[in-house]
Tab-separated table of C-alpha atoms and ligand atoms in Angstrom:
chain	number	residue	atom	x	y	z
A	1	ASN	CA	74.354	-18.496	-4.067
A	2	ALA	CA	73.707	-22.145	-4.711
A	3	ILE	CA	75.872	-24.614	-2.855
A	4	THR	CA	78.718	-26.045	-4.838
A	5	ILE	CA	80.522	-29.295	-4.499
A	6	GLN	CA	83.508	-27.394	-3.165
A	7	THR	CA	81.984	-27.648	0.262
A	8	LEU	CA	82.365	-31.404	0.089
A	9	PRO	CA	85.388	-33.518	0.819
A	10	LEU	CA	86.755	-34.897	-2.420
A	11	SER	CA	85.802	-38.488	-1.913
A	12	ILE	CA	82.232	-37.550	-1.290
A	13	ILE	CA	81.111	-41.108	-1.079
A	14	HIS	CA	82.224	-41.832	2.415
A	15	ILE	CA	80.818	-44.940	3.984
A	16	PRO	CA	80.992	-45.030	7.749
A	17	ARG	CA	81.936	-48.296	9.407
A	18	SER	CA	78.597	-48.542	11.120
A	19	SER	CA	76.765	-48.890	7.818
A	20	ARG	CA	73.820	-51.180	8.075
A	21	PRO	CA	72.148	-52.410	4.927
A	22	SER	CA	68.441	-51.876	4.536
A	23	SER	CA	66.254	-54.295	2.650
A	24	PRO	CA	66.993	-54.156	-1.056
A	25	VAL	CA	64.814	-52.283	-3.488
A	26	GLN	CA	64.824	-54.629	-6.413
A	27	MET	CA	64.348	-54.044	-10.061
A	28	ARG	CA	64.001	-57.347	-11.762
A	29	THR	CA	65.090	-56.982	-15.290
A	30	PRO	CA	65.243	-59.800	-17.760
A	31	ILE	CA	68.737	-60.207	-19.076
A	32	PRO	CA	68.704	-61.248	-22.725
A	33	ALA	CA	70.952	-64.131	-23.621
A	34	PRO	CA	73.587	-63.040	-26.107
A	35	ALA	CA	72.040	-65.181	-28.816
A	36	PRO	CA	70.971	-64.110	-32.308
A	37	ALA	CA	67.311	-64.310	-31.380
A	38	ALA	CA	67.582	-62.236	-28.210
A	39	PRO	CA	64.452	-60.097	-28.039
A	40	PRO	CA	64.810	-56.415	-27.299
A	41	LEU	CA	64.389	-55.713	-23.600
A	42	VAL	CA	62.021	-52.849	-24.033
A	43	GLN	CA	59.836	-52.228	-27.034
A	44	GLY	CA	60.195	-49.116	-29.102
A	45	PRO	CA	63.218	-47.195	-30.283
A	46	PRO	CA	66.021	-46.565	-27.786
A	47	PRO	CA	66.321	-43.016	-26.413
A	48	PRO	CA	68.741	-40.807	-28.324
A	49	PHE	CA	72.311	-40.517	-27.110
A	50	GLN	CA	73.705	-37.039	-27.673
A	51	LYS	CA	77.108	-36.582	-29.272
A	52	PRO	CA	79.534	-35.995	-26.369
A	53	HIS	CA	80.979	-32.521	-26.042
A	54	GLN	CA	84.275	-32.033	-24.224
A	55	LEU	CA	84.153	-29.578	-21.339
A	56	VAL	CA	87.707	-29.890	-20.070
A	57	ALA	CA	90.713	-32.195	-20.301
A	58	PHE	CA	93.507	-32.925	-17.875
A	59	SER	CA	96.701	-34.904	-17.508
A	60	TYR	CA	98.222	-37.083	-14.843
A	61	THR	CA	101.989	-36.595	-14.677
A	62	PRO	CA	104.541	-39.363	-13.948
A	63	ALA	CA	104.309	-38.246	-10.300
A	64	ARG	CA	100.556	-38.851	-10.599
A	65	GLU	CA	99.778	-35.179	-10.166
A	66	GLN	CA	96.603	-34.006	-11.823
A	67	VAL	CA	97.306	-30.974	-14.010
A	68	PHE	CA	94.926	-29.092	-16.265
A	69	ASP	CA	97.026	-29.127	-19.401
A	70	ASN	CA	97.684	-31.496	-22.299
A	71	SER	CA	101.161	-32.571	-21.236
A	72	SER	CA	100.161	-36.256	-21.316
A	73	LEU	CA	98.249	-36.063	-24.596
A	74	ARG	CA	99.710	-38.382	-27.244
A	75	TYR	CA	99.484	-38.578	-31.019
A	76	PHE	CA	98.853	-41.697	-33.067
A	77	ILE	CA	101.631	-43.129	-35.226
A	78	GLU	CA	101.700	-46.369	-37.189
A	79	PRO	CA	103.243	-49.118	-35.039
A	80	PRO	CA	106.182	-51.117	-36.400
A	81	ARG	CA	105.449	-54.470	-37.987
A	82	ASN	CA	105.844	-57.554	-35.836
A	83	ALA	CA	106.606	-55.436	-32.789
A	84	ASP	CA	107.535	-57.278	-29.605
A	85	LEU	CA	104.816	-56.396	-27.084
A	86	GLY	CA	106.895	-57.719	-24.214
A	87	TYR	CA	109.655	-55.195	-24.893
A	88	GLY	CA	110.540	-53.066	-21.862
A	89	ILE	CA	108.368	-55.005	-19.417
A	90	GLN	CA	111.101	-54.942	-16.767
A	91	ARG	CA	111.128	-51.131	-16.946
A	92	TRP	CA	107.340	-50.815	-16.581
A	93	ILE	CA	106.473	-48.202	-13.983
A	94	ARG	CA	103.211	-49.495	-12.570
A	95	LYS	CA	100.542	-47.280	-11.135
A	96	PRO	CA	99.664	-48.843	-7.786
A	97	GLU	CA	96.340	-50.695	-7.819
A	98	GLU	CA	93.969	-48.818	-5.589
A	99	ARG	CA	90.272	-48.147	-5.296
A	100	ALA	CA	89.263	-45.871	-8.134
A	101	ARG	CA	87.513	-43.030	-6.379
A	102	LEU	CA	85.871	-40.084	-8.080
A	103	ASP	CA	88.421	-37.540	-6.816
A	104	GLY	CA	90.085	-36.653	-10.120
A	105	LEU	CA	86.734	-36.212	-11.813
A	106	LEU	CA	85.400	-34.093	-8.946
A	107	VAL	CA	88.449	-31.830	-9.143
A	108	ALA	CA	87.750	-31.442	-12.862
A	109	CYS	CA	84.136	-30.608	-12.045
A	110	LEU	CA	85.342	-27.650	-9.978
A	111	ARG	CA	86.790	-26.006	-13.107
A	112	LYS	CA	84.936	-23.027	-14.488
A	113	GLU	CA	84.425	-24.848	-17.818
A	114	VAL	CA	82.346	-27.495	-16.056
A	115	LYS	CA	80.570	-25.427	-13.423
A	116	ALA	CA	77.311	-24.671	-15.223
A	117	GLU	CA	76.964	-28.221	-16.551
A	118	ARG	CA	77.748	-29.772	-13.198
A	119	LYS	CA	74.879	-27.950	-11.566
A	120	ARG	CA	72.338	-29.365	-13.967
A	121	ALA	CA	73.881	-32.802	-14.454
A	122	ASP	CA	71.756	-35.786	-13.465
A	123	PHE	CA	74.747	-38.148	-13.256
A	124	ILE	CA	78.478	-37.682	-12.818
A	125	THR	CA	80.784	-40.677	-13.113
A	126	TRP	CA	83.784	-42.207	-14.856
A	127	ARG	CA	83.203	-43.542	-18.329
A	128	GLY	CA	84.323	-47.025	-17.203
A	129	ILE	CA	81.421	-47.242	-14.778
A	130	MET	CA	78.949	-46.153	-17.416
A	131	THR	CA	80.423	-48.833	-19.713
A	132	LYS	CA	79.628	-51.458	-17.089
A	133	ILE	CA	76.051	-50.238	-16.843
A	134	PHE	CA	75.574	-50.159	-20.620
A	135	THR	CA	77.039	-53.601	-21.297
A	136	ALA	CA	75.325	-55.385	-18.391
A	137	PRO	CA	72.578	-56.935	-20.569
A	138	TYR	CA	75.254	-59.006	-22.317
A	139	GLU	CA	77.470	-59.634	-19.309
A	140	GLN	CA	77.354	-63.241	-18.222
A	141	ARG	CA	80.341	-63.496	-15.926
A	142	GLU	CA	81.229	-60.439	-13.931
A	143	GLY	CA	78.893	-58.685	-11.557
A	144	TRP	CA	79.668	-55.333	-9.997
A	145	ASP	CA	78.810	-53.085	-7.086
A	146	LEU	CA	78.468	-49.313	-7.183
A	147	ASN	CA	78.169	-46.709	-4.469
A	148	VAL	CA	75.449	-44.245	-5.351
A	149	MET	CA	74.969	-40.862	-3.769
A	150	CYS	CA	72.791	-37.912	-4.595
A	151	VAL	CA	74.108	-34.447	-3.786
A	152	ASN	CA	72.176	-31.333	-4.763
A	153	GLY	CA	70.152	-33.240	-7.336
A	154	THR	CA	73.139	-34.843	-9.061
A	155	ILE	CA	73.783	-38.554	-8.667
A	156	TYR	CA	77.394	-39.670	-8.318
A	157	LEU	CA	78.345	-43.244	-9.161
A	158	GLU	CA	81.501	-44.853	-7.879
A	159	GLU	CA	82.706	-48.422	-8.146
A	160	HIS	CA	82.795	-50.400	-4.921
A	161	VAL	CA	85.644	-52.889	-4.944
A	162	SER	CA	85.742	-55.391	-2.102
A	163	ASP	CA	88.982	-56.068	-0.206
A	164	ARG	CA	89.152	-59.482	-1.841
A	165	GLN	CA	88.762	-58.044	-5.337
A	166	LEU	CA	91.463	-55.471	-4.602
A	167	ASP	CA	93.820	-58.208	-3.397
A	168	LEU	CA	93.218	-60.134	-6.598
A	169	LYS	CA	93.980	-57.032	-8.697
A	170	GLN	CA	97.173	-56.355	-6.771
A	171	ASP	CA	98.299	-59.931	-7.078
A	172	LEU	CA	97.837	-60.810	-10.746
A	173	ALA	CA	99.351	-64.058	-11.987
A	174	PRO	CA	102.573	-63.444	-14.006
A	175	ASP	CA	100.891	-64.489	-17.280
A	176	HIS	CA	97.981	-62.168	-16.664
A	177	LEU	CA	100.325	-59.324	-15.793
A	178	ARG	CA	102.233	-59.901	-19.007
A	179	MET	CA	99.039	-59.771	-21.081
A	180	THR	CA	98.120	-56.517	-19.381
A	181	TYR	CA	101.532	-55.138	-20.244
A	182	TYR	CA	101.036	-56.052	-23.923
A	183	GLY	CA	98.137	-53.585	-24.001
A	184	TYR	CA	100.306	-50.776	-22.686
A	185	ALA	CA	103.230	-51.693	-24.952
A	186	PHE	CA	100.885	-51.445	-27.933
A	187	GLU	CA	99.975	-47.927	-26.764
A	188	SER	CA	103.637	-47.041	-26.616
A	189	TYR	CA	104.332	-48.332	-30.144
A	190	CYS	CA	101.305	-46.466	-31.508
A	191	THR	CA	101.867	-43.065	-29.958
A	192	ARG	CA	104.312	-40.270	-29.373
A	193	SER	CA	104.252	-36.918	-27.616
A	194	GLU	CA	104.776	-34.720	-30.657
A	195	PRO	CA	102.162	-34.122	-33.343
A	196	PRO	CA	103.091	-36.187	-36.402
A	197	LEU	CA	102.296	-33.309	-38.746
A	198	LYS	CA	104.577	-30.902	-36.946
A	199	GLN	CA	105.912	-28.548	-39.587
A	200	ASN	CA	109.615	-28.285	-40.210
A	201	GLY	CA	111.682	-25.135	-40.825
A	202	ASP	CA	110.042	-24.041	-44.077
A	203	GLY	CA	106.637	-24.516	-42.522
A	204	ASN	CA	105.209	-26.710	-45.278
A	205	THR	CA	106.634	-30.192	-45.262
A	206	PRO	CA	105.438	-32.546	-42.573
A	207	ALA	CA	108.259	-34.180	-40.668
A	208	PRO	CA	108.384	-37.921	-41.369
A	209	SER	CA	106.908	-39.962	-38.561
A	210	LYS	CA	109.385	-42.543	-37.420
A	211	PRO	CA	107.841	-45.813	-36.374
A	212	GLY	CA	109.242	-47.368	-33.276
A	213	TRP	CA	109.058	-47.606	-29.553
A	214	GLY	CA	107.241	-44.598	-28.125
A	215	GLY	CA	108.893	-44.663	-24.729
A	216	ASP	CA	108.853	-46.879	-21.660
A	217	VAL	CA	105.494	-47.601	-20.111
A	218	ASP	CA	104.491	-45.548	-17.087
A	219	THR	CA	100.868	-46.245	-16.252
A	220	ASN	CA	100.692	-43.236	-13.923
A	221	VAL	CA	100.652	-41.039	-17.001
A	222	GLN	CA	97.208	-40.509	-18.495
A	223	TRP	CA	95.312	-37.919	-20.450
A	224	CYS	CA	91.614	-37.636	-19.643
A	225	SER	CA	88.672	-35.955	-21.264
A	226	VAL	CA	85.560	-34.811	-19.409
A	227	VAL	CA	82.487	-34.631	-21.602
A	228	LYS	CA	78.850	-33.745	-21.264
A	229	THR	CA	76.209	-35.735	-23.083
A	230	LYS	CA	72.551	-36.713	-22.810
A	231	LEU	CA	70.872	-40.090	-22.670
A	232	GLY	CA	67.239	-39.340	-23.462
A	233	ASP	CA	66.558	-36.406	-21.175
A	234	LEU	CA	69.187	-37.401	-18.586
A	235	ARG	CA	72.233	-35.146	-18.521
A	236	LEU	CA	75.528	-36.941	-17.945
A	237	ILE	CA	79.055	-35.776	-17.215
A	238	LEU	CA	81.587	-38.506	-17.932
A	239	GLY	CA	85.337	-38.571	-17.523
A	240	GLY	CA	87.669	-41.079	-19.079
A	241	GLU	CA	91.158	-41.744	-20.355
A	242	VAL	CA	91.849	-41.126	-24.034
A	243	ASP	CA	94.767	-43.057	-25.515
A	244	CYS	CA	95.708	-40.623	-28.289
A	245	VAL	CA	94.507	-38.340	-31.068
A	246	ARG	CA	94.990	-38.745	-34.797
A	247	ASP	CA	97.017	-35.970	-36.510
A	248	THR	CA	95.808	-33.063	-34.467
A	249	TYR	CA	93.997	-32.198	-31.246
A	250	VAL	CA	90.965	-30.025	-31.884
A	251	GLY	CA	89.732	-29.671	-28.306
A	252	GLN	CA	86.849	-32.064	-28.993
A	253	PRO	CA	86.586	-35.867	-29.350
A	254	ASP	CA	86.532	-35.732	-33.190
A	255	THR	CA	90.140	-36.975	-33.507
A	256	PHE	CA	90.305	-39.215	-30.437
A	257	VAL	CA	91.607	-42.755	-30.932
A	258	GLU	CA	91.136	-45.725	-28.610
A	259	LEU	CA	93.847	-48.394	-28.752
A	260	LYS	CA	93.089	-52.008	-27.957
A	261	THR	CA	94.858	-55.322	-28.217
A	262	SER	CA	93.246	-58.663	-28.886
A	263	ALA	CA	94.331	-62.202	-29.628
A	264	GLU	CA	94.822	-63.019	-33.304
A	265	ILE	CA	91.704	-64.397	-34.958
A	266	ARG	CA	92.486	-67.812	-36.378
A	267	SER	CA	90.316	-68.573	-39.407
A	268	THR	CA	90.257	-72.260	-38.483
A	269	TYR	CA	88.624	-71.611	-35.119
A	270	LYS	CA	85.109	-70.224	-35.384
A	271	GLY	CA	85.176	-69.375	-31.696
A	272	ASP	CA	87.912	-66.780	-32.188
A	273	LYS	CA	85.716	-64.545	-34.299
A	274	ARG	CA	82.786	-64.872	-31.916
A	275	LYS	CA	84.993	-64.012	-28.983
A	276	PHE	CA	86.409	-60.976	-30.746
A	277	GLU	CA	83.039	-59.665	-31.862
A	278	LEU	CA	81.701	-59.989	-28.333
A	279	LYS	CA	84.691	-57.976	-27.109
A	280	LEU	CA	83.805	-55.329	-29.679
A	281	LEU	CA	80.750	-54.494	-27.568
A	282	LYS	CA	83.038	-53.278	-24.786
A	283	PHE	CA	85.336	-51.463	-27.199
A	284	TYR	CA	82.318	-49.861	-28.853
A	285	THR	CA	80.596	-48.774	-25.645
A	286	GLN	CA	83.757	-47.495	-24.005
A	287	SER	CA	84.466	-45.399	-27.092
A	288	PHE	CA	81.060	-44.061	-27.975
A	289	LEU	CA	80.401	-42.863	-24.407
A	290	LEU	CA	83.250	-40.342	-24.776
A	291	GLY	CA	82.578	-39.707	-28.464
A	292	VAL	CA	85.761	-41.503	-29.590
A	293	PRO	CA	85.258	-42.062	-33.344
A	294	GLU	CA	88.072	-44.522	-34.006
A	295	ILE	CA	89.415	-47.689	-32.425
A	296	VAL	CA	92.718	-49.208	-33.528
A	297	VAL	CA	92.978	-52.874	-32.615
A	298	GLY	CA	96.355	-54.559	-32.448
A	299	PHE	CA	96.231	-58.323	-32.878
A	300	ARG	CA	98.826	-60.293	-30.980
A	301	SER	CA	100.209	-63.793	-31.365
A	302	PRO	CA	100.418	-66.062	-28.305
A	303	GLU	CA	104.107	-65.121	-28.115
A	304	GLY	CA	103.247	-61.438	-27.811
A	305	ARG	CA	104.061	-60.282	-31.320
A	306	LEU	CA	101.954	-57.620	-32.999
A	307	THR	CA	100.904	-59.527	-36.096
A	308	GLN	CA	98.407	-57.028	-37.504
A	309	TYR	CA	96.566	-53.870	-36.613
A	310	LEU	CA	93.269	-52.569	-37.917
A	311	PRO	CA	91.440	-49.281	-37.536
A	312	PHE	CA	87.676	-49.473	-36.920
A	313	GLN	CA	85.156	-46.668	-37.071
A	314	THR	CA	83.283	-46.829	-33.787
A	315	SER	CA	79.945	-45.989	-35.397
A	316	ARG	CA	80.243	-48.893	-37.847
A	317	LEU	CA	80.786	-51.622	-35.281
A	318	PRO	CA	77.098	-52.383	-34.615
A	319	LYS	CA	76.512	-53.034	-38.317
A	320	LEU	CA	79.628	-55.157	-38.584
A	321	VAL	CA	78.421	-57.429	-35.778
A	322	ARG	CA	74.795	-57.369	-36.979
A	323	GLU	CA	75.967	-58.737	-40.335
A	324	SER	CA	78.237	-61.308	-38.761
A	325	THR	CA	77.823	-63.093	-35.416
A	326	LYS	CA	74.830	-60.955	-34.301
A	327	GLN	CA	75.873	-61.121	-30.660
A	328	TRP	CA	74.765	-57.668	-29.538
A	329	GLU	CA	72.658	-54.673	-30.411
A	330	PRO	CA	73.604	-51.262	-29.023
A	331	GLY	CA	69.928	-50.314	-28.728
A	332	THR	CA	69.468	-52.979	-26.061
A	333	CYS	CA	72.297	-51.428	-24.036
A	334	VAL	CA	71.016	-47.878	-24.491
A	335	GLN	CA	67.498	-48.887	-23.420
A	336	TRP	CA	68.760	-50.784	-20.439
A	337	ALA	CA	71.121	-48.032	-19.288
A	338	HIS	CA	68.347	-45.468	-19.645
A	339	GLU	CA	65.998	-47.607	-17.616
A	340	THR	CA	68.660	-48.167	-14.953
A	341	LEU	CA	69.513	-44.480	-14.621
A	342	GLN	CA	65.838	-43.518	-14.482
A	343	PHE	CA	65.335	-46.117	-11.773
A	344	LEU	CA	68.204	-44.563	-9.778
A	345	LYS	CA	66.838	-41.092	-10.287
A	346	ARG	CA	63.389	-42.177	-9.088
A	347	THR	CA	64.714	-43.872	-5.961
A	348	VAL	CA	68.060	-42.344	-4.946
A	349	GLY	CA	67.333	-38.959	-6.491
A	350	THR	CA	64.072	-38.442	-4.674
A	351	ALA	CA	64.697	-40.138	-1.341
A	352	THR	CA	63.887	-37.875	1.585
A	353	GLY	CA	66.516	-35.357	2.366
A	354	THR	CA	68.724	-35.825	-0.650
A	355	VAL	CA	67.148	-33.752	-3.392
A	356	THR	CA	66.683	-30.092	-4.310
A	357	ARG	CA	69.354	-28.066	-5.928
A	358	ALA	CA	68.938	-24.632	-4.434
A	359	GLY	CA	69.514	-23.965	-0.762
A	360	SER	CA	71.689	-22.219	1.741
A	361	PRO	CA	74.804	-23.736	3.296
A	362	GLY	CA	72.778	-24.424	6.416
A	363	ASP	CA	70.235	-26.387	4.435
A	364	TYR	CA	72.952	-28.363	2.854
A	365	GLU	CA	74.644	-29.375	6.062
A	366	SER	CA	71.409	-30.602	7.508
A	367	ARG	CA	70.521	-32.591	4.425
A	368	ALA	CA	70.938	-36.314	4.645
A	369	ARG	CA	73.764	-37.796	2.611
A	370	ASN	CA	72.482	-41.255	1.993
A	371	VAL	CA	74.745	-43.759	0.355
A	372	TRP	CA	73.147	-46.507	-1.663
A	373	ARG	CA	74.573	-49.658	-3.124
A	374	LEU	CA	73.651	-50.804	-6.611
A	375	ARG	CA	74.516	-54.405	-7.374
A	376	PHE	CA	74.429	-56.091	-10.740
A	377	GLU	CA	74.321	-59.858	-10.846
A	378	PRO	CA	74.653	-61.458	-14.276
A	379	GLY	CA	71.534	-63.319	-15.269
A	380	PHE	CA	69.489	-61.687	-12.531
A	381	GLY	CA	69.499	-57.930	-12.803
A	382	LEU	CA	69.897	-55.114	-10.336
A	383	LYS	CA	69.463	-54.717	-6.616
A	384	LEU	CA	69.534	-51.387	-4.864
A	385	TRP	CA	69.613	-50.816	-1.141
A	386	LEU	CA	70.313	-48.076	1.306
A	387	LEU	CA	73.776	-48.659	2.702
A	388	HIS	CA	74.119	-45.766	5.027
A	389	GLU	CA	71.514	-43.328	6.191
A	390	SER	CA	72.904	-40.093	7.528
B	401	A3P	P1	94.139	-53.691	-23.907
B	401	A3P	O1	92.722	-53.294	-23.710
B	401	A3P	O2	94.670	-53.312	-25.214
B	401	A3P	O3	94.387	-55.124	-23.581
B	401	A3P	P2	92.362	-49.181	-22.288
B	401	A3P	O4	92.247	-50.109	-23.450
B	401	A3P	O5	91.103	-49.008	-21.558
B	401	A3P	O6	92.985	-47.930	-22.777
B	401	A3P	O7	93.381	-49.835	-21.263
B	401	A3P	C1	94.740	-50.013	-21.610
B	401	A3P	C2	95.266	-51.319	-21.078
B	401	A3P	O8	95.085	-51.377	-19.676
B	401	A3P	C3	94.557	-52.525	-21.612
B	401	A3P	O9	95.043	-52.841	-22.845
B	401	A3P	C4	94.874	-53.554	-20.551
B	401	A3P	O10	96.154	-54.071	-20.738
B	401	A3P	C5	94.856	-52.729	-19.295
B	401	A3P	N1	93.550	-52.807	-18.669
B	401	A3P	C6	92.516	-51.968	-18.842
B	401	A3P	N2	91.453	-52.340	-18.107
B	401	A3P	C7	91.819	-53.439	-17.450
B	401	A3P	C8	91.177	-54.302	-16.529
B	401	A3P	N3	89.918	-54.104	-16.127
B	401	A3P	N4	91.872	-55.367	-16.058
B	401	A3P	C9	93.133	-55.582	-16.456
B	401	A3P	N5	93.785	-54.793	-17.319
B	401	A3P	C10	93.156	-53.745	-17.815
B	402	MG	MG1	93.474	-46.234	-22.275
B	403	MG	MG1	93.059	-48.500	-24.866
């Protein structure tokens, strides 16, 4: 029997204190400026990205327990006009800021629905991490660090947050915290726990959906989808939170909806539109990686009022931006991500002692569990080095 991940502690990426960095393996990649004339990074068409297929879904309860049911799944409803996005902020139950490890995703990967795919996956990670990799060519401000580890031929990617970064997250300025809350309040106004088309007694007439507050915000509660997909010939398993579904849940991403808030676009300020369309790259990438077909954006006034909301079809966003401010091309991101993942597979995936899928438990225990660090620096590219050699 092949070794399964069950033999591993959940947070498989364990970095001992004695870690000593080796010299970096560098991949210098030109980062295109987000200007209309930005040349494609790599010539030729980008590799195909396969439509994501859901393997399993799970919920986090208010007690932050991970349960394999749809108890935290929510359904889209139209939000009320001019809703106050600051409503209920004093009752906000905040999930503590902590390092986002892979644990929840690894538990999901132990489910029978994921087993076969997990064994042949090239990469397993959260969707948010893959979003960072995809959007890096257009990222000019924020760098990031990942821990990278190859176990039985599968590469696991986990964000590495420094103590300083964690402190900053835990200690957000009041204004920043309020803006963050607006995003969650929008989710509450736009969703409810019951399907909107729930049939009434005679079984035919849909119950009217009542717009209004969907319940106080508890950020412990989440519903997550785990999908398999392919980028070129690389097999990926990605997990990520899904805000709600439209009308009905069909067990696949076809009815998933991503909710987002953004500042109102003032027609008198050209910069507003540019800023929004650049943000669309993140909305687009985050959504298409899980196969989310629809994004509903709520626009807010500086005072935190919901002044308008608009549904967007994820697949149409590239064209919208191409015909407007031309700030990004998804092909550039797909090419770059493919190149990055291939680079990791060549180095991390084939380093002595970390590859091969088959093997006995004895083999496994004796195999090195090297931990690598991948660093992205805006305007420079990527650096990879061996962080800990076991
Ligand atoms: P908005 O994105 O609408 O502002 P998501 O959109 O990914 O479902 O996340 C829901 C909300 O969580 C966001 O709403 C935002 O308020 C908050 N959030 C998500 N990622 C964040 C981050 N990196 N930093 C701060 N807040 C974040
Ligand atoms: Mg969300
Ligand atoms: Mg959202």
